[in-house]
Amino acid sequence: MDVAKPRGFSEDLWDKFESVVKKVDNGKHFTQSLSKFLIKQQQIESNYAKSLIKLCKDKSFAPDNEIGTLRDSFQVYREQVELIAMLHEDFTSKLEKIVTGGIDLYIEESRKQRKGLISAGEKCTKDLKTAEVNESKSKQNYEKLKKKQEEAHEDLTKQPPGAKELSARKKLESATKSADKADNEYRDSVKVLQSNQQKFYHEEMPKILDDLQRFEAERIDKTKDWLYEIIKFKETVPPLVIAHDANIKKSVEDIDRDKDIQGFIMATMSGAQKPSEAQYEPYQPSNSHLSFTAHTSPPSGSNGVDKRKSEDISSPVHANPAIQATPTTPNYPSIVPQPPPPTVTAADGTTVYSTPTPINNEKLSNSNLNNSKDIETVRALYDYVASEDNEISFKANSVIKVLLRDESGWWQGSVFGGDGKVGMFPSNFVESTDSQKKKVDVAGEKCKVLYDYQSECEGELEIKEGELLVIEYEDEGWFFGSNDKGASGRFPSNYVQLLK
């Protein structure tokens, strides 16, 4: 079976040069549009990847207030989502390379070739049209003068011998001379037209059309390669995303509610026994030799001491924890890692834990409680679980109203938004809210790097001397910010200088 010969520009579009030029121009515009589209896609993908990575690194979303398998699962979720975002970032790098190193480079390199071919084809077309016009004019002039020559010859044959015959003969000679000149001009114009026809139909124009066809074929092939390269790279992403999703799924399946709840109970319980059931006690008549004041001992040898009062003095549970007679050192559960309680230095140079110091309740009510402008607030750095009844419990980031400071390192106050209980708490579990406000002051500020810093762990930003950075927030001697390339992370604050 004979295979049909493919059609070509030079054979089938020899008379459609302008249509071919329009096709080539449309191809150029398409390639430029493709480049712009992929750049837009790259920017969207890049912004998405950077935003997602920044979200995953944001410490405010860290599951610090959760425990156990649920906390671990969410941490795995954040880590795997960050890895998925990094896959998008890799894809944007690939897109940028294809656009800048492939499409845009091709557009620039092919511009000169395309213009050269179109210019040559336009010249060839113009030369042919000019030759055709000249040939047509020469032919019309030649035919016109030949007709005059015939008329002059016919007029001569009609004239009798004499003066009229002589005049008619001269007219014939002049007409013949003009006709011969027009004949030569006509012949020359035909030769010029034949030459241009040879170039247009058989030599130059077929070659130009063939080159334009090859030019279009190359553009289409390259476009196919670019798109294939993009989709081929993108095909590698879903399996990796599926793998990360599988890790997330496994971590979710590992969530164990009973284990988490039991772990919370073990970490939180004090081990104390519930108080005995309240009993009705009948009124006891007052005797002059007895005292019901908790601070007065009964007379020697007396057997009529109020039993309830005696129990209240010895019991570690009081209605007002501020008047506890003998406070004990808080018992910190070993299964919950917490910062140590306040310490003091003994006379022999050793460091010992201090215990809550009794607070004069009368002094407290007369000074701090009735003078709100003197009250300061602090923010909890860690969770604290009260181990004594005269203490208060709180969570990290809770705001506490300080009612009294004590040299032992134990302060007294109450938690904002809590149950209103006033109690003791260790001062090194908190920091002043004033220091929190100072951290916000650097948000949005720019700084200049004074020294190089190599990142030592994940989440840190490598910085170079002279580089300009934008700060987002401060965290205990570290800044978190980003450079002009969009990379973000933490870096030491003493390696940079703030710019005003």
Short mmCIF file of C-alpha atoms in Angstrom, two decimals:
data_model
loop_
_atom_site.label_atom_id
_atom_site.label_comp_id
_atom_site.label_asym_id
_atom_site.label_seq_id
_atom_site.Cartn_x
_atom_site.Cartn_y
_atom_site.Cartn_z
CA MET A 1 0.00 0.00 0.00
CA ASP A 2 1.41 3.34 -1.03
CA VAL A 3 1.89 5.83 1.77
CA ALA A 4 0.59 9.29 0.95
CA LYS A 5 3.35 11.86 0.72
CA PRO A 6 2.98 14.49 3.45
CA ARG A 7 2.08 17.92 2.18
CA GLY A 8 4.51 20.78 2.53
CA PHE A 9 4.58 24.56 2.63
CA SER A 10 6.64 24.92 -0.58
CA GLU A 11 4.46 22.63 -2.70
CA ASP A 12 0.99 23.34 -1.33
CA LEU A 13 1.27 26.87 0.10
CA TRP A 14 3.45 28.48 -2.59
CA ASP A 15 0.75 31.10 -3.13
CA LYS A 16 -0.10 31.53 0.60
CA PHE A 17 3.04 33.14 1.93
CA GLU A 18 1.08 35.73 3.95
CA SER A 19 -0.93 32.94 5.62
CA VAL A 20 2.31 31.14 6.49
CA VAL A 21 3.71 34.33 8.03
CA LYS A 22 0.55 34.75 10.10
CA LYS A 23 0.87 31.15 11.32
CA VAL A 24 4.48 31.74 12.39
CA ASP A 25 3.52 34.96 14.20
CA ASN A 26 0.68 33.19 15.98
CA GLY A 27 3.15 30.51 17.04
CA LYS A 28 5.39 33.16 18.54
CA HIS A 29 2.50 34.67 20.51
CA PHE A 30 1.43 31.22 21.72
CA THR A 31 4.92 30.44 23.01
CA GLN A 32 5.06 33.79 24.80
CA SER A 33 1.65 33.12 26.38
CA LEU A 34 2.81 29.66 27.46
CA SER A 35 5.82 31.23 29.17
CA LYS A 36 3.64 33.77 31.00
CA PHE A 37 1.17 31.09 32.09
CA LEU A 38 3.90 28.83 33.51
CA ILE A 39 5.50 31.79 35.32
CA LYS A 40 2.12 32.58 36.92
CA GLN A 41 1.74 28.91 37.88
CA GLN A 42 5.26 28.93 39.32
CA GLN A 43 4.51 32.01 41.41
CA ILE A 44 1.25 30.57 42.75
CA GLU A 45 2.90 27.23 43.57
CA SER A 46 5.86 29.02 45.20
CA ASN A 47 3.66 31.27 47.36
CA TYR A 48 1.57 28.26 48.37
CA ALA A 49 4.67 26.23 49.29
CA LYS A 50 6.26 29.09 51.26
CA SER A 51 3.02 29.87 53.11
CA LEU A 52 2.52 26.21 53.99
CA ILE A 53 6.11 25.80 55.20
CA LYS A 54 5.81 28.99 57.27
CA LEU A 55 2.55 27.71 58.77
CA CYS A 56 4.14 24.38 59.71
CA LYS A 57 7.10 26.14 61.36
CA ASP A 58 4.90 28.58 63.29
CA LYS A 59 5.49 27.80 66.97
CA SER A 60 2.10 29.17 67.97
CA PHE A 61 0.54 26.04 66.43
CA ALA A 62 2.90 23.64 68.20
CA PRO A 63 0.87 21.15 70.30
CA ASP A 64 2.58 22.14 73.55
CA ASN A 65 -0.74 22.22 75.42
CA GLU A 66 -1.54 18.61 74.45
CA ILE A 67 0.01 15.36 75.66
CA GLY A 68 0.46 11.78 74.56
CA THR A 69 -0.42 10.17 71.26
CA LEU A 70 -2.70 13.00 70.12
CA ARG A 71 0.15 15.48 70.46
CA ASP A 72 2.54 13.13 68.67
CA SER A 73 0.04 12.56 65.84
CA PHE A 74 -0.46 16.28 65.24
CA GLN A 75 3.29 16.83 65.30
CA VAL A 76 3.70 14.14 62.63
CA TYR A 77 0.91 15.81 60.64
CA ARG A 78 2.72 19.17 60.70
CA GLU A 79 6.04 17.57 59.73
CA GLN A 80 4.56 15.60 56.83
CA VAL A 81 2.58 18.59 55.53
CA GLU A 82 5.82 20.58 55.55
CA LEU A 83 7.50 17.84 53.49
CA ILE A 84 4.58 17.94 51.04
CA ALA A 85 5.00 21.72 50.81
CA MET A 86 8.69 21.19 50.03
CA LEU A 87 7.67 18.94 47.12
CA HIS A 88 5.66 21.87 45.75
CA GLU A 89 8.73 24.05 46.23
CA ASP A 90 10.84 21.60 44.22
CA PHE A 91 8.20 21.64 41.49
CA THR A 92 8.32 25.46 41.33
CA SER A 93 12.10 25.32 40.89
CA LYS A 94 11.64 22.88 38.01
CA LEU A 95 9.02 25.14 36.40
CA GLU A 96 11.27 28.17 36.70
CA LYS A 97 14.16 26.28 35.10
CA ILE A 98 11.99 25.14 32.16
CA VAL A 99 10.69 28.67 31.55
CA THR A 100 13.93 30.62 31.89
CA GLY A 101 16.34 27.98 30.56
CA GLY A 102 14.03 26.59 27.89
CA ILE A 103 11.08 28.63 26.64
CA ASP A 104 12.39 32.18 27.12
CA LEU A 105 15.80 31.21 25.75
CA TYR A 106 14.19 29.66 22.67
CA ILE A 107 12.04 32.77 22.09
CA GLU A 108 15.13 34.97 22.19
CA GLU A 109 17.32 32.74 20.00
CA SER A 110 14.60 32.08 17.38
CA ARG A 111 13.62 35.75 16.99
CA LYS A 112 16.44 36.59 14.57
CA GLN A 113 15.91 33.45 12.45
CA ARG A 114 12.15 34.03 12.20
CA LYS A 115 12.56 37.67 11.20
CA GLY A 116 15.21 36.77 8.61
CA LEU A 117 13.03 34.17 6.90
CA ILE A 118 9.96 36.42 6.85
CA SER A 119 11.98 39.36 5.54
CA ALA A 120 13.49 37.25 2.73
CA GLY A 121 10.07 35.91 1.75
CA GLU A 122 8.54 39.39 1.71
CA LYS A 123 11.36 40.65 -0.56
CA CYS A 124 10.94 37.75 -2.94
CA THR A 125 7.18 38.37 -3.10
CA LYS A 126 7.65 42.10 -3.62
CA ASP A 127 10.19 41.56 -6.44
CA LEU A 128 7.81 39.23 -8.24
CA LYS A 129 4.89 41.67 -8.01
CA THR A 130 7.08 44.55 -9.22
CA ALA A 131 8.27 42.48 -12.21
CA GLU A 132 4.69 41.52 -13.03
CA VAL A 133 3.56 45.17 -12.98
CA ASN A 134 6.49 46.28 -15.16
CA GLU A 135 5.88 43.46 -17.62
CA SER A 136 2.21 44.33 -17.84
CA LYS A 137 2.93 48.02 -18.52
CA SER A 138 5.60 47.21 -21.10
CA LYS A 139 3.26 44.86 -22.90
CA GLN A 140 0.44 47.43 -23.01
CA ASN A 141 2.83 50.09 -24.37
CA TYR A 142 4.26 47.67 -26.94
CA GLU A 143 0.78 46.67 -28.19
CA LYS A 144 -0.30 50.30 -28.36
CA LEU A 145 2.72 51.38 -30.45
CA LYS A 146 2.47 48.31 -32.71
CA LYS A 147 -1.12 49.25 -33.46
CA LYS A 148 -0.04 52.81 -34.40
CA GLN A 149 2.62 51.29 -36.66
CA GLU A 150 -0.06 49.25 -38.43
CA GLU A 151 -2.30 52.29 -38.83
CA ALA A 152 0.60 54.36 -40.27
CA HIS A 153 1.41 51.60 -42.76
CA GLU A 154 -2.24 51.33 -43.83
CA ASP A 155 -2.46 55.13 -44.26
CA LEU A 156 0.67 55.09 -46.47
CA THR A 157 -0.87 52.56 -48.86
CA LYS A 158 -3.85 54.83 -49.37
CA GLN A 159 -1.85 57.96 -50.30
CA PRO A 160 -1.14 58.84 -53.96
CA PRO A 161 2.40 59.68 -54.94
CA GLY A 162 3.37 63.11 -53.87
CA ALA A 163 3.61 65.21 -50.78
CA LYS A 164 0.97 63.28 -48.84
CA GLU A 165 2.73 60.02 -49.59
CA LEU A 166 6.01 61.48 -48.32
CA SER A 167 4.34 62.70 -45.09
CA ALA A 168 2.67 59.31 -44.51
CA ARG A 169 5.96 57.52 -45.01
CA LYS A 170 7.67 59.66 -42.33
CA LYS A 171 4.86 58.87 -39.89
CA LEU A 172 5.33 55.16 -40.59
CA GLU A 173 9.05 55.37 -39.95
CA SER A 174 8.49 57.19 -36.62
CA ALA A 175 5.80 54.71 -35.59
CA THR A 176 8.04 51.78 -36.50
CA LYS A 177 10.92 53.18 -34.47
CA SER A 178 8.70 53.66 -31.37
CA ALA A 179 7.20 50.20 -31.79
CA ASP A 180 10.66 48.59 -32.04
CA LYS A 181 11.76 50.37 -28.82
CA ALA A 182 8.62 49.26 -27.00
CA ASP A 183 9.22 45.74 -28.27
CA ASN A 184 12.71 45.70 -26.74
CA GLU A 185 11.41 47.08 -23.43
CA TYR A 186 8.69 44.51 -23.40
CA ARG A 187 11.16 41.70 -24.08
CA ASP A 188 13.40 42.92 -21.22
CA SER A 189 10.49 43.11 -18.78
CA VAL A 190 9.50 39.56 -19.69
CA LYS A 191 13.06 38.36 -18.95
CA VAL A 192 13.03 40.13 -15.54
CA LEU A 193 9.65 38.61 -14.75
CA GLN A 194 10.86 35.16 -15.75
CA SER A 195 13.87 35.55 -13.44
CA ASN A 196 11.68 36.54 -10.50
CA GLN A 197 9.24 33.76 -11.27
CA GLN A 198 12.11 31.29 -11.18
CA LYS A 199 13.16 32.61 -7.77
CA PHE A 200 9.62 32.66 -6.40
CA TYR A 201 8.32 29.37 -7.74
CA HIS A 202 11.43 27.20 -7.93
CA GLU A 203 14.43 28.60 -6.02
CA GLU A 204 14.32 31.12 -3.17
CA MET A 205 10.70 31.07 -2.03
CA PRO A 206 10.42 27.24 -1.84
CA LYS A 207 13.52 27.21 0.35
CA ILE A 208 12.09 29.98 2.55
CA LEU A 209 8.79 28.12 2.90
CA ASP A 210 10.60 24.87 3.72
CA ASP A 211 12.67 26.69 6.40
CA LEU A 212 9.51 28.21 7.89
CA GLN A 213 7.92 24.75 7.99
CA ARG A 214 10.99 23.37 9.78
CA PHE A 215 10.87 26.38 12.12
CA GLU A 216 7.24 25.64 13.05
CA ALA A 217 7.95 21.93 13.43
CA GLU A 218 10.83 22.68 15.81
CA ARG A 219 8.67 25.07 17.87
CA ILE A 220 5.91 22.47 18.23
CA ASP A 221 8.40 19.72 19.14
CA LYS A 222 10.06 21.92 21.75
CA THR A 223 6.70 22.88 23.24
CA LYS A 224 5.79 19.21 23.46
CA ASP A 225 9.12 18.46 25.20
CA TRP A 226 8.61 21.29 27.72
CA LEU A 227 5.10 20.18 28.63
CA TYR A 228 6.16 16.53 28.76
CA GLU A 229 9.07 17.41 31.07
CA ILE A 230 6.68 19.25 33.40
CA ILE A 231 4.14 16.43 33.58
CA LYS A 232 6.88 13.80 33.89
CA PHE A 233 8.32 15.58 36.93
CA LYS A 234 4.85 16.15 38.37
CA GLU A 235 4.15 12.41 38.11
CA THR A 236 6.87 11.84 40.70
CA VAL A 237 5.06 14.05 43.24
CA PRO A 238 1.83 12.07 43.93
CA PRO A 239 3.63 8.89 45.09
CA LEU A 240 5.68 10.98 47.52
CA VAL A 241 2.56 12.80 48.70
CA ILE A 242 0.84 9.44 49.15
CA ALA A 243 3.82 8.25 51.22
CA HIS A 244 3.62 11.32 53.45
CA ASP A 245 -0.15 10.90 53.75
CA ALA A 246 0.43 7.28 54.75
CA ASN A 247 2.70 8.48 57.56
CA ILE A 248 -0.03 10.88 58.68
CA LYS A 249 -2.64 8.11 58.52
CA LYS A 250 -0.49 5.80 60.63
CA SER A 251 0.07 8.51 63.23
CA VAL A 252 -3.69 9.14 63.37
CA GLU A 253 -4.36 5.43 63.76
CA ASP A 254 -1.88 5.39 66.67
CA ILE A 255 -3.95 7.92 68.63
CA ASP A 256 -4.96 6.13 71.85
CA ARG A 257 -7.53 8.05 73.88
CA ASP A 258 -7.28 5.76 76.93
CA LYS A 259 -3.50 6.01 76.96
CA ASP A 260 -3.64 9.80 76.71
CA ILE A 261 -6.25 10.17 79.44
CA GLN A 262 -4.43 7.77 81.78
CA GLY A 263 -1.17 9.57 81.09
CA PHE A 264 -2.78 12.89 81.97
CA ILE A 265 -4.16 11.42 85.21
CA MET A 266 -0.77 10.00 86.21
CA ALA A 267 0.98 13.28 85.44
CA THR A 268 -1.58 15.43 87.24
CA MET A 269 -2.75 13.51 90.30
CA SER A 270 -1.37 14.60 93.69
CA GLY A 271 -2.02 11.30 95.47
CA ALA A 272 -3.78 13.12 98.31
CA GLN A 273 -6.69 11.48 100.12
CA LYS A 274 -10.15 12.98 99.99
CA PRO A 275 -11.17 14.77 103.23
CA SER A 276 -13.46 12.96 105.62
CA GLU A 277 -17.18 13.55 105.43
CA ALA A 278 -18.38 16.65 107.26
CA GLN A 279 -20.05 15.93 110.64
CA TYR A 280 -22.60 17.99 112.55
CA GLU A 281 -21.15 19.31 115.80
CA PRO A 282 -23.51 20.70 118.44
CA TYR A 283 -22.94 24.08 120.03
CA GLN A 284 -20.61 24.01 123.03
CA PRO A 285 -21.25 26.52 125.83
CA SER A 286 -18.42 28.94 126.32
CA ASN A 287 -16.31 28.69 129.48
CA SER A 288 -14.06 31.42 130.72
CA HIS A 289 -11.11 29.10 131.02
CA LEU A 290 -11.41 27.84 127.42
CA SER A 291 -10.35 29.57 124.18
CA PHE A 292 -11.60 28.72 120.68
CA THR A 293 -8.88 30.76 118.97
CA ALA A 294 -6.70 28.67 116.70
CA HIS A 295 -3.55 30.43 117.89
CA THR A 296 -4.17 29.86 121.73
CA SER A 297 -3.29 26.59 123.46
CA PRO A 298 -5.74 25.21 126.07
CA PRO A 299 -4.90 25.53 129.78
CA SER A 300 -2.65 22.86 131.22
CA GLY A 301 -4.53 19.78 132.21
CA SER A 302 -7.81 20.83 130.55
CA ASN A 303 -9.82 18.11 128.86
CA GLY A 304 -12.47 20.39 127.35
CA VAL A 305 -10.58 21.50 124.18
CA ASP A 306 -12.80 21.88 121.09
CA LYS A 307 -11.95 18.85 118.99
CA ARG A 308 -12.82 20.57 115.69
CA LYS A 309 -10.48 23.48 116.42
CA SER A 310 -7.66 21.14 117.31
CA GLU A 311 -8.09 19.26 114.04
CA ASP A 312 -8.09 22.50 112.05
CA ILE A 313 -4.70 23.49 113.46
CA SER A 314 -3.01 20.20 112.63
CA SER A 315 -4.72 19.63 109.31
CA PRO A 316 -2.82 20.71 106.11
CA VAL A 317 -6.15 21.97 104.62
CA HIS A 318 -7.34 25.45 105.68
CA ALA A 319 -10.15 27.73 104.66
CA ASN A 320 -7.55 30.43 104.14
CA PRO A 321 -4.26 28.97 102.83
CA ALA A 322 -2.48 32.24 103.58
CA ILE A 323 -2.45 31.55 107.37
CA GLN A 324 -1.04 28.03 107.18
CA ALA A 325 1.23 27.56 110.20
CA THR A 326 3.79 25.11 108.85
CA PRO A 327 4.07 25.07 105.03
CA THR A 328 5.91 22.14 103.48
CA THR A 329 8.03 21.90 100.34
CA PRO A 330 5.82 21.23 97.28
CA ASN A 331 5.93 17.68 95.99
CA TYR A 332 6.69 17.77 92.21
CA PRO A 333 5.66 14.56 90.38
CA SER A 334 8.66 12.87 88.79
CA ILE A 335 6.71 11.82 85.70
CA VAL A 336 6.07 15.43 84.55
CA PRO A 337 9.25 17.33 83.52
CA GLN A 338 8.94 20.82 85.04
CA PRO A 339 11.33 23.66 85.86
CA PRO A 340 12.58 23.56 89.49
CA PRO A 341 10.86 25.58 92.21
CA PRO A 342 12.56 28.74 93.58
CA THR A 343 15.87 28.16 95.36
CA VAL A 344 17.93 29.98 97.99
CA THR A 345 21.56 29.67 99.01
CA ALA A 346 22.20 28.35 102.50
CA ALA A 347 24.90 29.63 104.85
CA ASP A 348 27.22 26.73 103.93
CA GLY A 349 27.00 27.66 100.23
CA THR A 350 24.65 24.85 99.19
CA THR A 351 21.50 25.47 97.14
CA VAL A 352 18.26 24.28 98.68
CA TYR A 353 14.60 24.49 97.67
CA SER A 354 12.65 27.13 99.49
CA THR A 355 9.11 26.60 100.72
CA PRO A 356 6.13 28.93 100.61
CA THR A 357 6.40 31.56 103.34
CA PRO A 358 3.27 32.34 105.38
CA ILE A 359 1.59 35.53 104.28
CA ASN A 360 0.08 38.08 106.63
CA ASN A 361 -3.50 38.10 105.36
CA GLU A 362 -4.34 41.38 107.07
CA LYS A 363 -1.39 43.13 105.45
CA LEU A 364 -2.38 41.72 102.08
CA SER A 365 -5.96 42.93 102.24
CA ASN A 366 -4.96 46.40 103.41
CA SER A 367 -2.36 47.04 100.73
CA ASN A 368 -2.37 45.13 97.45
CA LEU A 369 -5.98 44.03 97.25
CA ASN A 370 -7.36 47.50 97.84
CA ASN A 371 -4.86 49.27 95.57
CA SER A 372 -5.32 47.88 92.03
CA LYS A 373 -2.88 50.27 90.44
CA ASP A 374 -0.02 48.63 92.42
CA ILE A 375 -0.94 45.13 91.21
CA GLU A 376 1.37 43.65 88.56
CA THR A 377 0.68 40.80 86.17
CA VAL A 378 2.93 37.97 85.03
CA ARG A 379 2.64 35.28 82.35
CA ALA A 380 3.26 31.59 83.08
CA LEU A 381 6.22 30.03 81.26
CA TYR A 382 5.32 26.44 82.20
CA ASP A 383 2.42 24.40 83.52
CA TYR A 384 2.34 24.22 87.34
CA VAL A 385 0.27 21.78 89.40
CA ALA A 386 -0.29 22.76 93.03
CA SER A 387 1.03 20.20 95.49
CA GLU A 388 -0.32 21.97 98.57
CA ASP A 389 -3.74 23.40 99.30
CA ASN A 390 -2.34 26.89 99.81
CA GLU A 391 -0.95 26.90 96.23
CA ILE A 392 -2.61 27.64 92.87
CA SER A 393 -2.34 25.63 89.63
CA PHE A 394 -2.02 27.15 86.17
CA LYS A 395 -1.16 26.39 82.56
CA ALA A 396 1.63 27.84 80.43
CA ASN A 397 0.69 31.31 79.07
CA SER A 398 -1.85 31.89 81.84
CA VAL A 399 -1.91 35.49 83.15
CA ILE A 400 -1.55 35.78 86.93
CA LYS A 401 -2.26 38.79 89.13
CA VAL A 402 0.57 39.15 91.67
CA LEU A 403 -0.71 40.19 95.09
CA LEU A 404 2.47 39.79 97.13
CA ARG A 405 6.14 38.93 96.57
CA ASP A 406 8.18 37.00 99.14
CA GLU A 407 11.97 36.80 99.48
CA SER A 408 11.77 33.01 99.51
CA GLY A 409 10.87 33.10 95.77
CA TRP A 410 7.25 32.11 96.41
CA TRP A 411 4.71 34.74 95.41
CA GLN A 412 1.01 34.99 96.06
CA GLY A 413 -1.66 35.77 93.51
CA SER A 414 -4.65 34.53 91.51
CA VAL A 415 -5.15 33.40 87.90
CA PHE A 416 -7.11 35.72 85.59
CA GLY A 417 -10.19 33.90 84.32
CA GLY A 418 -9.76 31.18 86.94
CA ASP A 419 -11.86 30.24 89.95
CA GLY A 420 -10.69 33.29 91.91
CA LYS A 421 -8.56 31.27 94.32
CA VAL A 422 -5.65 33.14 95.93
CA GLY A 423 -2.57 31.06 96.58
CA MET A 424 1.19 30.66 96.42
CA PHE A 425 3.20 29.89 93.26
CA PRO A 426 6.95 29.68 92.37
CA SER A 427 8.20 32.93 90.86
CA ASN A 428 10.62 31.25 88.43
CA PHE A 429 7.68 29.66 86.64
CA VAL A 430 6.60 33.08 85.36
CA GLU A 431 7.87 36.19 83.65
CA SER A 432 6.66 39.77 83.69
CA THR A 433 4.17 40.69 80.98
CA ASP A 434 6.35 43.74 80.33
CA SER A 435 9.02 41.45 78.83
CA GLN A 436 6.35 39.96 76.57
CA LYS A 437 5.52 43.40 75.25
CA LYS A 438 9.15 44.08 74.45
CA LYS A 439 9.24 41.09 72.14
CA VAL A 440 6.51 42.53 69.95
CA ASP A 441 8.41 45.77 69.38
CA VAL A 442 10.76 44.18 66.80
CA ALA A 443 7.99 42.73 64.63
CA GLY A 444 8.36 44.01 61.05
CA GLU A 445 11.74 45.64 61.78
CA LYS A 446 14.69 45.24 59.40
CA CYS A 447 18.17 44.26 60.54
CA LYS A 448 21.62 43.91 59.02
CA VAL A 449 23.75 40.79 59.58
CA LEU A 450 27.04 41.56 61.36
CA TYR A 451 28.54 38.03 61.25
CA ASP A 452 28.03 34.83 59.27
CA TYR A 453 25.96 32.16 61.01
CA GLN A 454 25.71 28.53 59.88
CA SER A 455 22.42 26.82 60.79
CA GLU A 456 23.00 23.95 63.20
CA CYS A 457 19.56 22.37 63.25
CA GLU A 458 16.23 22.34 61.43
CA GLY A 459 14.31 25.60 61.72
CA GLU A 460 17.40 27.84 61.83
CA LEU A 461 18.24 30.32 59.06
CA GLU A 462 21.74 30.53 57.59
CA ILE A 463 22.76 34.20 57.37
CA LYS A 464 25.66 36.05 55.73
CA GLU A 465 27.45 39.24 56.78
CA GLY A 466 25.86 42.32 55.17
CA GLU A 467 22.59 40.53 54.39
CA LEU A 468 19.31 42.36 55.15
CA LEU A 469 16.60 40.46 57.03
CA VAL A 470 13.01 41.17 58.10
CA ILE A 471 12.14 40.21 61.72
CA GLU A 472 8.79 38.68 62.58
CA TYR A 473 9.21 38.15 66.34
CA GLU A 474 11.75 37.63 69.15
CA ASP A 475 12.10 34.52 71.27
CA GLU A 476 14.58 34.40 74.17
CA GLY A 477 17.62 35.84 72.44
CA TRP A 478 16.62 34.59 68.98
CA PHE A 479 14.87 36.41 66.16
CA PHE A 480 12.56 34.67 63.68
CA GLY A 481 12.58 36.27 60.23
CA SER A 482 13.23 35.91 56.50
CA ASN A 483 15.73 37.03 53.84
CA ASP A 484 15.11 38.56 50.41
CA LYS A 485 15.05 35.07 48.85
CA GLY A 486 11.99 34.10 50.88
CA ALA A 487 13.83 31.65 53.17
CA SER A 488 12.78 31.95 56.82
CA GLY A 489 13.91 30.62 60.19
CA ARG A 490 15.40 31.63 63.53
CA PHE A 491 18.82 33.22 64.05
CA PRO A 492 20.73 34.69 67.04
CA SER A 493 19.74 38.28 67.77
CA ASN A 494 23.31 39.29 68.72
CA TYR A 495 24.52 38.47 65.19
CA VAL A 496 22.52 41.34 63.69
CA GLN A 497 22.00 45.09 64.09
CA LEU A 498 18.55 46.66 63.97
CA LEU A 499 18.06 49.32 61.30
CA LYS A 500 16.09 52.41 62.28
#
